[in-house]
PDB file of C-alpha atoms (C1' of nucleotides) in Angstrom:
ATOM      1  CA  UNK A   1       2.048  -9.259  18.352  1.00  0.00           C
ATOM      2  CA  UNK A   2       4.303  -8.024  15.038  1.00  0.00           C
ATOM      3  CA  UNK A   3       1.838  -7.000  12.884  1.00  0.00           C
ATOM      4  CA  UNK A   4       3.565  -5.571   9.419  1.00  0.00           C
ATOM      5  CA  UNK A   5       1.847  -3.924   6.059  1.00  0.00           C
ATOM      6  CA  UNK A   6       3.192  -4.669   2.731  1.00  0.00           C
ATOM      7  CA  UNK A   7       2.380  -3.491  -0.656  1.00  0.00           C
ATOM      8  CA  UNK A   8       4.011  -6.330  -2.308  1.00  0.00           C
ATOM      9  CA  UNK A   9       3.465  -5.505  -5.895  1.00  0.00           C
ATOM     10  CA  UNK A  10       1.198  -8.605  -7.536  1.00  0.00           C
ATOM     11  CA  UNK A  11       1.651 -11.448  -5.547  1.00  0.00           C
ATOM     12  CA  UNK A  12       2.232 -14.330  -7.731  1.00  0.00           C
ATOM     13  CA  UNK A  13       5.252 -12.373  -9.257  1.00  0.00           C
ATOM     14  CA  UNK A  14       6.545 -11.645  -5.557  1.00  0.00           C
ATOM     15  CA  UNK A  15       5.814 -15.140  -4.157  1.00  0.00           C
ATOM     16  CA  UNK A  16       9.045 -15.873  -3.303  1.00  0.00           C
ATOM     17  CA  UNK A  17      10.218 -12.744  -2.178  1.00  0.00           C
ATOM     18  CA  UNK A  18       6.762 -12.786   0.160  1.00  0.00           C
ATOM     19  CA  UNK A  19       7.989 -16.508   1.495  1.00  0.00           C
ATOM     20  CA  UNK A  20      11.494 -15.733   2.433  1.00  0.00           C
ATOM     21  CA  UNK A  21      10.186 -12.651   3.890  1.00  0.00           C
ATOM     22  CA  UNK A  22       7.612 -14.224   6.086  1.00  0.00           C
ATOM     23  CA  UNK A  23      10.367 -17.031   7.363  1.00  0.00           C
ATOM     24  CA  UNK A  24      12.965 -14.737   8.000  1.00  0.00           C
ATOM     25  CA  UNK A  25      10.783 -11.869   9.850  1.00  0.00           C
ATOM     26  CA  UNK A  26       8.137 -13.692  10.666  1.00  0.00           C
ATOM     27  CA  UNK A  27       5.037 -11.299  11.568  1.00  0.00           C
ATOM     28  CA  UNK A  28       2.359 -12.817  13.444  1.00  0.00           C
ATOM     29  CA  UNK A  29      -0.275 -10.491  10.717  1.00  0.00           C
ATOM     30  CA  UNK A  30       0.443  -9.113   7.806  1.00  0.00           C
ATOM     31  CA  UNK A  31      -1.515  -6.722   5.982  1.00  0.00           C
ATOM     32  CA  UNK A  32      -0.946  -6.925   1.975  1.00  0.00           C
ATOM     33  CA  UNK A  33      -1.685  -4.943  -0.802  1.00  0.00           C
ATOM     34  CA  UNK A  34      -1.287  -4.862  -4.693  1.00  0.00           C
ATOM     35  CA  UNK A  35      -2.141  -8.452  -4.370  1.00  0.00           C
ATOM     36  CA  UNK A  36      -3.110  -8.237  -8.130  1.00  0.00           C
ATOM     37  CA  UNK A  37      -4.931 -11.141  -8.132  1.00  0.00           C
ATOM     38  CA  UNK A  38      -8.365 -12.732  -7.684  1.00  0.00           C
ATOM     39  CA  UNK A  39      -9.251 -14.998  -4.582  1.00  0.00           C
ATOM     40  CA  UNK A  40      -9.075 -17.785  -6.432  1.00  0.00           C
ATOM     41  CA  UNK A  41      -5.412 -16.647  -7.960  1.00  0.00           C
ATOM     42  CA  UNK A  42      -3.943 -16.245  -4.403  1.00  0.00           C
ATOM     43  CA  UNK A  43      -1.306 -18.679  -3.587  1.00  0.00           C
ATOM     44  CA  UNK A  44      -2.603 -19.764  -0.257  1.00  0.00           C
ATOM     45  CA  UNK A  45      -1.594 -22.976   0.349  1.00  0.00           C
ATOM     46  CA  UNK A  46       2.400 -21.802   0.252  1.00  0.00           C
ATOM     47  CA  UNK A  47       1.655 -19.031   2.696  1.00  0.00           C
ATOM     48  CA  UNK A  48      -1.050 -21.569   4.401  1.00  0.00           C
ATOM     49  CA  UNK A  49       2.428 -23.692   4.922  1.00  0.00           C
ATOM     50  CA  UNK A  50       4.120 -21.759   7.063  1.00  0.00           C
ATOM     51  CA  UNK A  51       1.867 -21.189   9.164  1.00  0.00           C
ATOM     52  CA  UNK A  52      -0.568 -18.112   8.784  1.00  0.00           C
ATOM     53  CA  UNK A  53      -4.550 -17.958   7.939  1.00  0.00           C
ATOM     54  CA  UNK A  54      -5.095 -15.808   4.822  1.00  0.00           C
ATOM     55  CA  UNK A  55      -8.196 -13.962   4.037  1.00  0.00           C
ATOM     56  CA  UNK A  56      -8.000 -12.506   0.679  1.00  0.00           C
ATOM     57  CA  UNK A  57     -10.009  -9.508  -0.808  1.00  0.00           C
ATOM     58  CA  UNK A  58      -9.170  -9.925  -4.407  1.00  0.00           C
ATOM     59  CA  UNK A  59      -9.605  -8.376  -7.752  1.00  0.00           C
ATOM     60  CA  UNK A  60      -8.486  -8.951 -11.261  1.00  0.00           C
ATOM     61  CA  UNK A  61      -5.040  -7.081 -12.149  1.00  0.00           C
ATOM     62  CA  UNK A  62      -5.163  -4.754 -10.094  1.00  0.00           C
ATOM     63  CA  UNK A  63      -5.569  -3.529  -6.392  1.00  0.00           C
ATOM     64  CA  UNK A  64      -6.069  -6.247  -4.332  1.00  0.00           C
ATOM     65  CA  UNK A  65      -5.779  -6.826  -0.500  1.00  0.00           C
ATOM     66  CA  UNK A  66      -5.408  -9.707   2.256  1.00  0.00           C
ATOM     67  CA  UNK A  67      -4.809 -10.301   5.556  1.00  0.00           C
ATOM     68  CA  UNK A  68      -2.535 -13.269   6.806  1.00  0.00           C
ATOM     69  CA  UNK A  69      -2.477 -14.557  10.620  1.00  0.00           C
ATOM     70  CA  UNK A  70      -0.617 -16.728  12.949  1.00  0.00           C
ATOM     71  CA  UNK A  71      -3.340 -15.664  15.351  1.00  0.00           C
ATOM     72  CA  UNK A  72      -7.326 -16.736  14.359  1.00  0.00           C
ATOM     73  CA  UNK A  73      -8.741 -14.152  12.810  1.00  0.00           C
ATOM     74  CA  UNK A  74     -12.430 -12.981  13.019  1.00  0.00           C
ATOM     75  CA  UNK A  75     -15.684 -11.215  12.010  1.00  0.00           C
ATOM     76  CA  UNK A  76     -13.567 -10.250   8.216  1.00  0.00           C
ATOM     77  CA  UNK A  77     -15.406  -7.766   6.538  1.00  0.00           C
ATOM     78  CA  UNK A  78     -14.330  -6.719   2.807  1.00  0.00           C
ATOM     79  CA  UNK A  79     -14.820  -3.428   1.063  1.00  0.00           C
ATOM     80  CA  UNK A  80     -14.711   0.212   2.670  1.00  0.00           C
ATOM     81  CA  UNK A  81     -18.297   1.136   3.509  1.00  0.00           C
ATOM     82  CA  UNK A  82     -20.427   4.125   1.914  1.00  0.00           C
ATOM     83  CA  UNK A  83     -20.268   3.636  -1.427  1.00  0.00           C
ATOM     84  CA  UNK A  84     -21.577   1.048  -2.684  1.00  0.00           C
ATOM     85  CA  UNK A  85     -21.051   1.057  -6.223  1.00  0.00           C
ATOM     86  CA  UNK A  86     -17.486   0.873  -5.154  1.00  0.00           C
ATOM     87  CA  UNK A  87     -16.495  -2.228  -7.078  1.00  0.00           C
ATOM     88  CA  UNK A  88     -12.292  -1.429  -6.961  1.00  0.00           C
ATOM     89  CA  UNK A  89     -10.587  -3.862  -3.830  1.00  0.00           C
ATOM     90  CA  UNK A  90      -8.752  -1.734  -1.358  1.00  0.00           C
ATOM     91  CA  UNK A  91     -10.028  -2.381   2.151  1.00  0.00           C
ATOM     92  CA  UNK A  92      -9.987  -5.391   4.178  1.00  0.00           C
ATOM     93  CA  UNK A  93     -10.635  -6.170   8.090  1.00  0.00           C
ATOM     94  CA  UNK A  94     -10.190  -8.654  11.038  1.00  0.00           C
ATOM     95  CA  UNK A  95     -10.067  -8.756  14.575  1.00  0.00           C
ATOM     96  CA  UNK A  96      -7.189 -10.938  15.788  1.00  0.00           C
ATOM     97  CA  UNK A  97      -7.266 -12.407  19.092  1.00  0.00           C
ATOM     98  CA  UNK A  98      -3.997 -12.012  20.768  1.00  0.00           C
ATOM     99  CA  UNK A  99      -3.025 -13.708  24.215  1.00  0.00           C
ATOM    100  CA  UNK A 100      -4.384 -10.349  26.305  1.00  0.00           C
ATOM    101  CA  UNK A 101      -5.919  -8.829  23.882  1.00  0.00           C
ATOM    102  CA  UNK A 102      -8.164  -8.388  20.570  1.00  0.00           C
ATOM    103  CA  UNK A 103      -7.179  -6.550  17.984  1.00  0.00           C
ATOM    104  CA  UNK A 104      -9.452  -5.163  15.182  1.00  0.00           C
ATOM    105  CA  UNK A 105      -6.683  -4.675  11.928  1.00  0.00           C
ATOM    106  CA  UNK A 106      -7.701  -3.010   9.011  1.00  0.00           C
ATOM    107  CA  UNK A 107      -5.817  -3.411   5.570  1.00  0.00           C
ATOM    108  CA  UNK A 108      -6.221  -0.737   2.906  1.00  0.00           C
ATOM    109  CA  UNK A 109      -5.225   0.606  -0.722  1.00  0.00           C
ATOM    110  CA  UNK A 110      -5.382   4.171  -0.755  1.00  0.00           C
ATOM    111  CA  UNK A 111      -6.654   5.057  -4.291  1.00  0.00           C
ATOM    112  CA  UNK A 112      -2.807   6.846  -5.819  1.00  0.00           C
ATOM    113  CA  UNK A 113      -5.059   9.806  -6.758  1.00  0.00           C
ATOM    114  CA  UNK A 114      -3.011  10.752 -10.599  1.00  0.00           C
ATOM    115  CA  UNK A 115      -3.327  11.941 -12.969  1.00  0.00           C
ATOM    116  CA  UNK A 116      -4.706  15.255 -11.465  1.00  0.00           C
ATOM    117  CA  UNK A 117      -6.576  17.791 -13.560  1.00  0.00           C
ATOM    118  CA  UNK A 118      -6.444  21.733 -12.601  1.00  0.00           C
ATOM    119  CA  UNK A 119      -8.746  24.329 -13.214  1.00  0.00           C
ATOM    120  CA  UNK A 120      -7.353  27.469 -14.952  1.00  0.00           C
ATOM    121  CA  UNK A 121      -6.760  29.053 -11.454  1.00  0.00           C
ATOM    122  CA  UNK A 122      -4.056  26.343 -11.189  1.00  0.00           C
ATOM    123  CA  UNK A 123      -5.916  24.550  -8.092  1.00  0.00           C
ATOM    124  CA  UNK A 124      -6.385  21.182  -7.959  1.00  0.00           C
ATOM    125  CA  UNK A 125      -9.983  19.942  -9.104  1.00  0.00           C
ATOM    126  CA  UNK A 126     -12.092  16.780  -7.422  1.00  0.00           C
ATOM    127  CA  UNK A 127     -12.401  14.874 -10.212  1.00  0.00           C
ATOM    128  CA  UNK A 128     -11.267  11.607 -12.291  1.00  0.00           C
ATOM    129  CA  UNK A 129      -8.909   9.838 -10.243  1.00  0.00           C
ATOM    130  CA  UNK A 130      -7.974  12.714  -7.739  1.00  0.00           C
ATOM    131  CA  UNK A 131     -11.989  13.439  -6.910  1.00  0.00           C
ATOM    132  CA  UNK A 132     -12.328   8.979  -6.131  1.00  0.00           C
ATOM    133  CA  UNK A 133      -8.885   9.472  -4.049  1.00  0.00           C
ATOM    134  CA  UNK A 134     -10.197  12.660  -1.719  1.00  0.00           C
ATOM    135  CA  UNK A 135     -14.093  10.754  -1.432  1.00  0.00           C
ATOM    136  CA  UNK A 136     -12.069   7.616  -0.350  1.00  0.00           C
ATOM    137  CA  UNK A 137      -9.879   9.759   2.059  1.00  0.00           C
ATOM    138  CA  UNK A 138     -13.759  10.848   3.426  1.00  0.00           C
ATOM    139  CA  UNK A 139     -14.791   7.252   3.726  1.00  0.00           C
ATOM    140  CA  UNK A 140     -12.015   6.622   5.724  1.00  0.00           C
ATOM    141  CA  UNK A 141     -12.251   9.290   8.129  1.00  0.00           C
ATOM    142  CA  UNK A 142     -15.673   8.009   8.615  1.00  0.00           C
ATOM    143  CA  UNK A 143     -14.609   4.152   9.371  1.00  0.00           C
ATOM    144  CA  UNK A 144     -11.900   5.686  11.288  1.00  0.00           C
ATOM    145  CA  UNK A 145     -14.428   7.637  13.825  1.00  0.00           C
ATOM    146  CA  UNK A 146     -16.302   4.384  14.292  1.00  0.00           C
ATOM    147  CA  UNK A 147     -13.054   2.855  15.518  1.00  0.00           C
ATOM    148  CA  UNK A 148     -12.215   5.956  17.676  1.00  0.00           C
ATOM    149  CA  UNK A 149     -15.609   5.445  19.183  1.00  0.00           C
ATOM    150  CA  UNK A 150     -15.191   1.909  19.941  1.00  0.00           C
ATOM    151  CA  UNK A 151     -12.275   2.317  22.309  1.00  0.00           C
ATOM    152  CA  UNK A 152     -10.938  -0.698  21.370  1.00  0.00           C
ATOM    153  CA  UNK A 153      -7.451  -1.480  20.218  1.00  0.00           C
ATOM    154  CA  UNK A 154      -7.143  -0.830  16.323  1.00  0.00           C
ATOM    155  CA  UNK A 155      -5.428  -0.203  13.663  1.00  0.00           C
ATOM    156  CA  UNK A 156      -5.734   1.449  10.392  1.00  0.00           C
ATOM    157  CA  UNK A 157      -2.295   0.139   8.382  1.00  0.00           C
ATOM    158  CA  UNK A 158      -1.255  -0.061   4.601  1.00  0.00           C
ATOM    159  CA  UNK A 159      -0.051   2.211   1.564  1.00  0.00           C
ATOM    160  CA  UNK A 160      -1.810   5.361   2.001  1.00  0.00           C
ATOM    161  CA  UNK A 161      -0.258   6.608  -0.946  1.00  0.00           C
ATOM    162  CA  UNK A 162      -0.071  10.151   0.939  1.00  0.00           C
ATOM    163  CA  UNK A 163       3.244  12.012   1.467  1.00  0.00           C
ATOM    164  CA  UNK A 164       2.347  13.876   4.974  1.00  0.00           C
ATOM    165  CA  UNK A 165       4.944  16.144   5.134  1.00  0.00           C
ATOM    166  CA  UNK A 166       8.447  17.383   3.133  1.00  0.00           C
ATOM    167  CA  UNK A 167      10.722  15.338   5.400  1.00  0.00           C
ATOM    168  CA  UNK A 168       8.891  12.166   3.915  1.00  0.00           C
ATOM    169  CA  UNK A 169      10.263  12.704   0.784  1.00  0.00           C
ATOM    170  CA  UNK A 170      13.905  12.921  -0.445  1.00  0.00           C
ATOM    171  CA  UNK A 171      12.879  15.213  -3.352  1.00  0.00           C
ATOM    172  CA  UNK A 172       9.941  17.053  -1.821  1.00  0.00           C
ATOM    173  CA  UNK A 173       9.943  19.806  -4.470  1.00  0.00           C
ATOM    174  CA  UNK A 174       9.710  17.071  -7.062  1.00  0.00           C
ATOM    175  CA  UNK A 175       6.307  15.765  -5.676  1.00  0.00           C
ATOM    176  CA  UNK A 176       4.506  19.585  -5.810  1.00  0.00           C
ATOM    177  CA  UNK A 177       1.556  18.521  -7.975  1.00  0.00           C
ATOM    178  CA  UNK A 178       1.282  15.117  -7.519  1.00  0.00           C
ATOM    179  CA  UNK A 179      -1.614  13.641  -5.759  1.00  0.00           C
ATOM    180  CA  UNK A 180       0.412  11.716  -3.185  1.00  0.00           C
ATOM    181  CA  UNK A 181       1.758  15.107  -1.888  1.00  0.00           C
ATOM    182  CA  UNK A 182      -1.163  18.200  -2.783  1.00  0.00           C
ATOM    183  CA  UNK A 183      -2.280  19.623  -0.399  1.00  0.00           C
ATOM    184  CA  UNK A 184      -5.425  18.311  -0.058  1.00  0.00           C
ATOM    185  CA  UNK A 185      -4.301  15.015   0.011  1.00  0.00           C
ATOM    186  CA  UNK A 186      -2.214  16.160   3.074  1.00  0.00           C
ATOM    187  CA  UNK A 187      -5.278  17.687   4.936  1.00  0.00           C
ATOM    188  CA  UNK A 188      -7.336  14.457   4.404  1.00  0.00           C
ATOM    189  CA  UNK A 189      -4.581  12.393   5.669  1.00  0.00           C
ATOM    190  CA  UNK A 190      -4.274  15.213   8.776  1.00  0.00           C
ATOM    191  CA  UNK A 191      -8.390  15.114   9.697  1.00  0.00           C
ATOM    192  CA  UNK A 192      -7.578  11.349   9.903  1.00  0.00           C
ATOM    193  CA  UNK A 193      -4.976  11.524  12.545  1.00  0.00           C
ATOM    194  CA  UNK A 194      -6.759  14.229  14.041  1.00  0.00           C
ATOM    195  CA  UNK A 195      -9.801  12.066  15.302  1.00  0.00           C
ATOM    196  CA  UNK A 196      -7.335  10.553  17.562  1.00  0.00           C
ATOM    197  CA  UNK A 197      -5.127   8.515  15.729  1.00  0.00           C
ATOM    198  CA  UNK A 198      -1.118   8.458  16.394  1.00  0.00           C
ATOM    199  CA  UNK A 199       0.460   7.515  13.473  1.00  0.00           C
ATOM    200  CA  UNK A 200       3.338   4.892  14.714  1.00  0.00           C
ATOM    201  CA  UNK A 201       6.350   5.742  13.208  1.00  0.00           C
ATOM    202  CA  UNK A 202       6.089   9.006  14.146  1.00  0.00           C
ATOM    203  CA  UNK A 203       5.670   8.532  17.254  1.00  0.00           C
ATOM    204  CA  UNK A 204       9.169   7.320  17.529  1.00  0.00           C
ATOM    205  CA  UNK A 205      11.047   8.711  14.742  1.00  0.00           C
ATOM    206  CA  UNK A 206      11.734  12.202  13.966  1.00  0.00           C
ATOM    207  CA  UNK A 207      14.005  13.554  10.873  1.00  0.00           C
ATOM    208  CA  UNK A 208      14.344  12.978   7.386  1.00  0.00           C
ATOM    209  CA  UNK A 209      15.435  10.167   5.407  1.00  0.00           C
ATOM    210  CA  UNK A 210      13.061   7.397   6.387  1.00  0.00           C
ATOM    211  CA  UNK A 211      11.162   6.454   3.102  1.00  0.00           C
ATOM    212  CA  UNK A 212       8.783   3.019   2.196  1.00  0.00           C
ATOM    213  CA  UNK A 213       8.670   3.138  -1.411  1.00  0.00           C
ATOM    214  CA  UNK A 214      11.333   3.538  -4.169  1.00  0.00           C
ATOM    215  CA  UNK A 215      10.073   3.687  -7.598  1.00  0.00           C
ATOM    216  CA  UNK A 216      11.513   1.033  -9.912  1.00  0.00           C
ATOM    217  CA  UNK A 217      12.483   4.353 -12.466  1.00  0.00           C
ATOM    218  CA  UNK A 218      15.228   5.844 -12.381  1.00  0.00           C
ATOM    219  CA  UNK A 219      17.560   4.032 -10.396  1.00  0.00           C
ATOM    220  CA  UNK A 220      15.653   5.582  -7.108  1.00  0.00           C
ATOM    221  CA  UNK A 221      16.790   2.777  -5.172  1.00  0.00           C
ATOM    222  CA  UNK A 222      20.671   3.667  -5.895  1.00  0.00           C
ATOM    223  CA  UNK A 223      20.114   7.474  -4.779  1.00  0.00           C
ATOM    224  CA  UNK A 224      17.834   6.691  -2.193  1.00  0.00           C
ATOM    225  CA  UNK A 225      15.423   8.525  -3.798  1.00  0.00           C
ATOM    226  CA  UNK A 226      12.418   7.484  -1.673  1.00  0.00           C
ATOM    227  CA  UNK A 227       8.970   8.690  -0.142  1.00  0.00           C
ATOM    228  CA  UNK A 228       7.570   7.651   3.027  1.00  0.00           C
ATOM    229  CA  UNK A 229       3.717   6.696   2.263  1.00  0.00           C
ATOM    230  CA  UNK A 230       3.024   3.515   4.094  1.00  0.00           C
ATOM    231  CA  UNK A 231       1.855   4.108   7.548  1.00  0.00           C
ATOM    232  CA  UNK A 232       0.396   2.562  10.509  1.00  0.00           C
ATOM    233  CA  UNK A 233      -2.548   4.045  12.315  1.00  0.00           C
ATOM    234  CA  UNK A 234      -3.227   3.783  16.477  1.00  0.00           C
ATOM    235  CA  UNK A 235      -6.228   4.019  18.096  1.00  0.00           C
ATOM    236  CA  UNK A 236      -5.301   5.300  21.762  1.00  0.00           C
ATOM    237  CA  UNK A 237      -6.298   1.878  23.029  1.00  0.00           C
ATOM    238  CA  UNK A 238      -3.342   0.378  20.416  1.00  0.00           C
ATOM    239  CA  UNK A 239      -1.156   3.114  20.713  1.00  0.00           C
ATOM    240  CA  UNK A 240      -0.634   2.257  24.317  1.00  0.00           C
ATOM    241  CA  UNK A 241       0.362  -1.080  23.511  1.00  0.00           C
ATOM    242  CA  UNK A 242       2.568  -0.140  21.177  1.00  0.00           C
ATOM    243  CA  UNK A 243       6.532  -1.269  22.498  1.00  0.00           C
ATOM    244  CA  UNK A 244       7.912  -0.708  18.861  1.00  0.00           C
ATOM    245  CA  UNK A 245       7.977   0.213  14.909  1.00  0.00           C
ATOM    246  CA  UNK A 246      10.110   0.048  12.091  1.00  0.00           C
ATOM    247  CA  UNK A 247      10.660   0.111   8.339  1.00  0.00           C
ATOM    248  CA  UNK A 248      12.382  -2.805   6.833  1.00  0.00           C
ATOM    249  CA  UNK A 249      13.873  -0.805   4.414  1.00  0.00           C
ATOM    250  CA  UNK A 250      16.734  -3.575   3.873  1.00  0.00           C
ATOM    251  CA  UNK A 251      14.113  -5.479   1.697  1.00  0.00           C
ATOM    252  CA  UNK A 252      14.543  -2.997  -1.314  1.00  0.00           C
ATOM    253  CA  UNK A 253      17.798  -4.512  -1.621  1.00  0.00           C
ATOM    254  CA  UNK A 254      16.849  -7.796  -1.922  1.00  0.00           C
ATOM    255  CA  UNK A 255      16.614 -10.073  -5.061  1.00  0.00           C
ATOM    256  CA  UNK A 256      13.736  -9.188  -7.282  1.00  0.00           C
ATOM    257  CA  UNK A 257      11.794  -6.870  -4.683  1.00  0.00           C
ATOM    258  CA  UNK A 258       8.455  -5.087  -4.508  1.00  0.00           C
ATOM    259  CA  UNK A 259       9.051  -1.001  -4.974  1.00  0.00           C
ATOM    260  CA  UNK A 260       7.469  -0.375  -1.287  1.00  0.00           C
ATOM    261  CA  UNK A 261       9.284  -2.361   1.744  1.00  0.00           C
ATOM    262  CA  UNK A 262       7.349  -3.499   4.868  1.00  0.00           C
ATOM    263  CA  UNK A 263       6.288  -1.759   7.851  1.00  0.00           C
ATOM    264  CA  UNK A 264       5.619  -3.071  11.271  1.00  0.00           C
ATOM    265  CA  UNK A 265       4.509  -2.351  14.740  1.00  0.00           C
ATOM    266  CA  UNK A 266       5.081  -4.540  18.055  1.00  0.00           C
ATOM    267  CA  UNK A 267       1.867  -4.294  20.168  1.00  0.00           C
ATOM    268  CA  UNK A 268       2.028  -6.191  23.352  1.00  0.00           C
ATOM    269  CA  UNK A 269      -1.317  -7.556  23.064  1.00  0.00           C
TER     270      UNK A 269
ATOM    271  C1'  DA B   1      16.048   9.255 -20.711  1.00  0.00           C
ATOM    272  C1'  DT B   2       8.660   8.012 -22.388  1.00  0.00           C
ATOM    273  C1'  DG B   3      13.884   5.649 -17.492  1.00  0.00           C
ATOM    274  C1'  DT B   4      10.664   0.036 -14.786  1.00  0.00           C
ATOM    275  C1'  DC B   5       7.777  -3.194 -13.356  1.00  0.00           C
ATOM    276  C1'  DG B   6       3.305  -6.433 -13.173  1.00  0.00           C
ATOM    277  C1'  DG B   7      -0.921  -7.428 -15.210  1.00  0.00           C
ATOM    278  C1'  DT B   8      -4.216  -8.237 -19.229  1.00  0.00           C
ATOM    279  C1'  DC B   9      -5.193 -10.051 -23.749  1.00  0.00           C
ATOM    280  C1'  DC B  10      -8.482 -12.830 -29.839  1.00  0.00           C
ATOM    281  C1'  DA B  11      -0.478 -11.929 -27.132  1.00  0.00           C
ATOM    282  C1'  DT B  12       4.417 -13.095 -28.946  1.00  0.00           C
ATOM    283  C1'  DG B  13       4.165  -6.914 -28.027  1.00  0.00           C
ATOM    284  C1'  DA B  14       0.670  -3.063 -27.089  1.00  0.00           C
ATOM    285  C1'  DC B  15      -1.834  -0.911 -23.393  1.00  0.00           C
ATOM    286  C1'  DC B  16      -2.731   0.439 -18.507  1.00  0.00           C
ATOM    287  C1'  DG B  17      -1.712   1.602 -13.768  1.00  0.00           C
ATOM    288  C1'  DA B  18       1.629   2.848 -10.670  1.00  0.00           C
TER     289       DA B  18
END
DNA sequence: ATGTCGGTCCATGACCGA
């Protein structure tokens, strides 16, 4: 079971690019974000066409985030509990039943956390944008503990929008005060893997030089000035069905791309 | 280099978010 995330960058602008991805790699699940649209906005029937179920968690202009499936998907639930005045769409879930096993998936939008405002001590305060981000990050940790608890195969995948460490980025030093890389961003993102979660690429890849997004600014692309912030979360239960992972990082270089490129695990399940 | 995209809207470019 290939199951790939992929903040595609609004849909309906990346249709085609999301087609001739999804014949040419074709994942069995794919976890999207920055669909950019609203349910009724998604184009389902083309990705219906080839083959995949799509449940879509949408909202208008921005955020945005669906699940599609060559497996049936069940028991989708929308939203990231405990808050629920929570109106922005970043979270989306399904359990896919695979030929030995069932897989809960979970899609999500990590809020990006700028512009951040700092006290006159310099620190970073909770507030605006930054303070939704690290209550989000709490949220999280709390849906991930219910997973850990279930012992069943899961997986927490999608643009975290969190730098963990220096060797994710190709200019780390650039990145110093910026909510994808502070440090409390780094912690939350750390407390999450710490209830028990092995992040997958990780697990097999050390070293610099492995990045998911390139911003569209500056040619980043060119200089292969990238940061790694799309990740894949294991439960033990998925982690040891885990055979591989990758980053399609050839998709940057395709025509008309999204700035983050896809990234995938192979879970024999 | 305030650099590039995608989306929205009383639009024909300004703004917002990333």
């Amino acid at each position: 079971m290939k199951i790939a995330t992929f903040n595609i960058n609004g849909v309906k602008a990346r249709l085609q690019t999301l087609l001739d991805w999804l014949e040419r790699d074709a994942p069995d699940v794919v976890l999207l974000q920055e669909i950019k649209s609203v349910d009724e906005g998604f184009p389902r029937e083309a990705v219906e066409d080839l083959g995949y179920n799509v449940e879509t968690h949408g909202q208008k202009g921005f955020n945005g985030v669906a699940i599609l499936s060559k497996l049936p998907l069940e028991d989708v639930t929308r939203g990231l509990p405990g808050d629920e005045s929570d109106e922005q769409a970043r979270w989306i879930e399904a359990t896919v039943v695979g030929n030995t096993h069932a897989v809960r998936v979970c899609g999500l939008y990590l809020p990006n956390g700028n512009p951040v405002e700092f006290g006159a001590d310099g620190k970073p305060l909770a507030t605006g944008k930054y303070g939704y981000k690290l209550g989000w990050m709490q949220r999280l940790a709390d849906r991930g503990a219910e997973l850990i608890a279930s012992e069943m195969p899961a997986l927490m995948a999608g643009d975290y929008n969190v730098i963990p460490q220096a060797e994710d980025a190709a200019r780390p030093e650039a990145w110093e005060n910026d909510a994808l890389y502070l440090y409390e961003s780094r912690a939350a993102f750390r407390r999450v893997l710490n209830l028990g979660f092995t992040e997958a690429f990780r697990a097999r890849v050390r070293g610099p030089g492995h990045y998911s997004f390139w911003d569209y600014q500056a040619r980043s692309w060119e200089r292969d000035n990238g940061i790694r912030i799309d990740h894949v979360l294991l439960t033990p239960q998925a982690a040891d069905l885990m055979t591989d992972v990758g980053i399609s990082r050839d998709e940057r270089g395709r025509e008309k791309p999204s700035d983050h490129v896809p990234v995938w695990v192979d879970l024999a399940a």
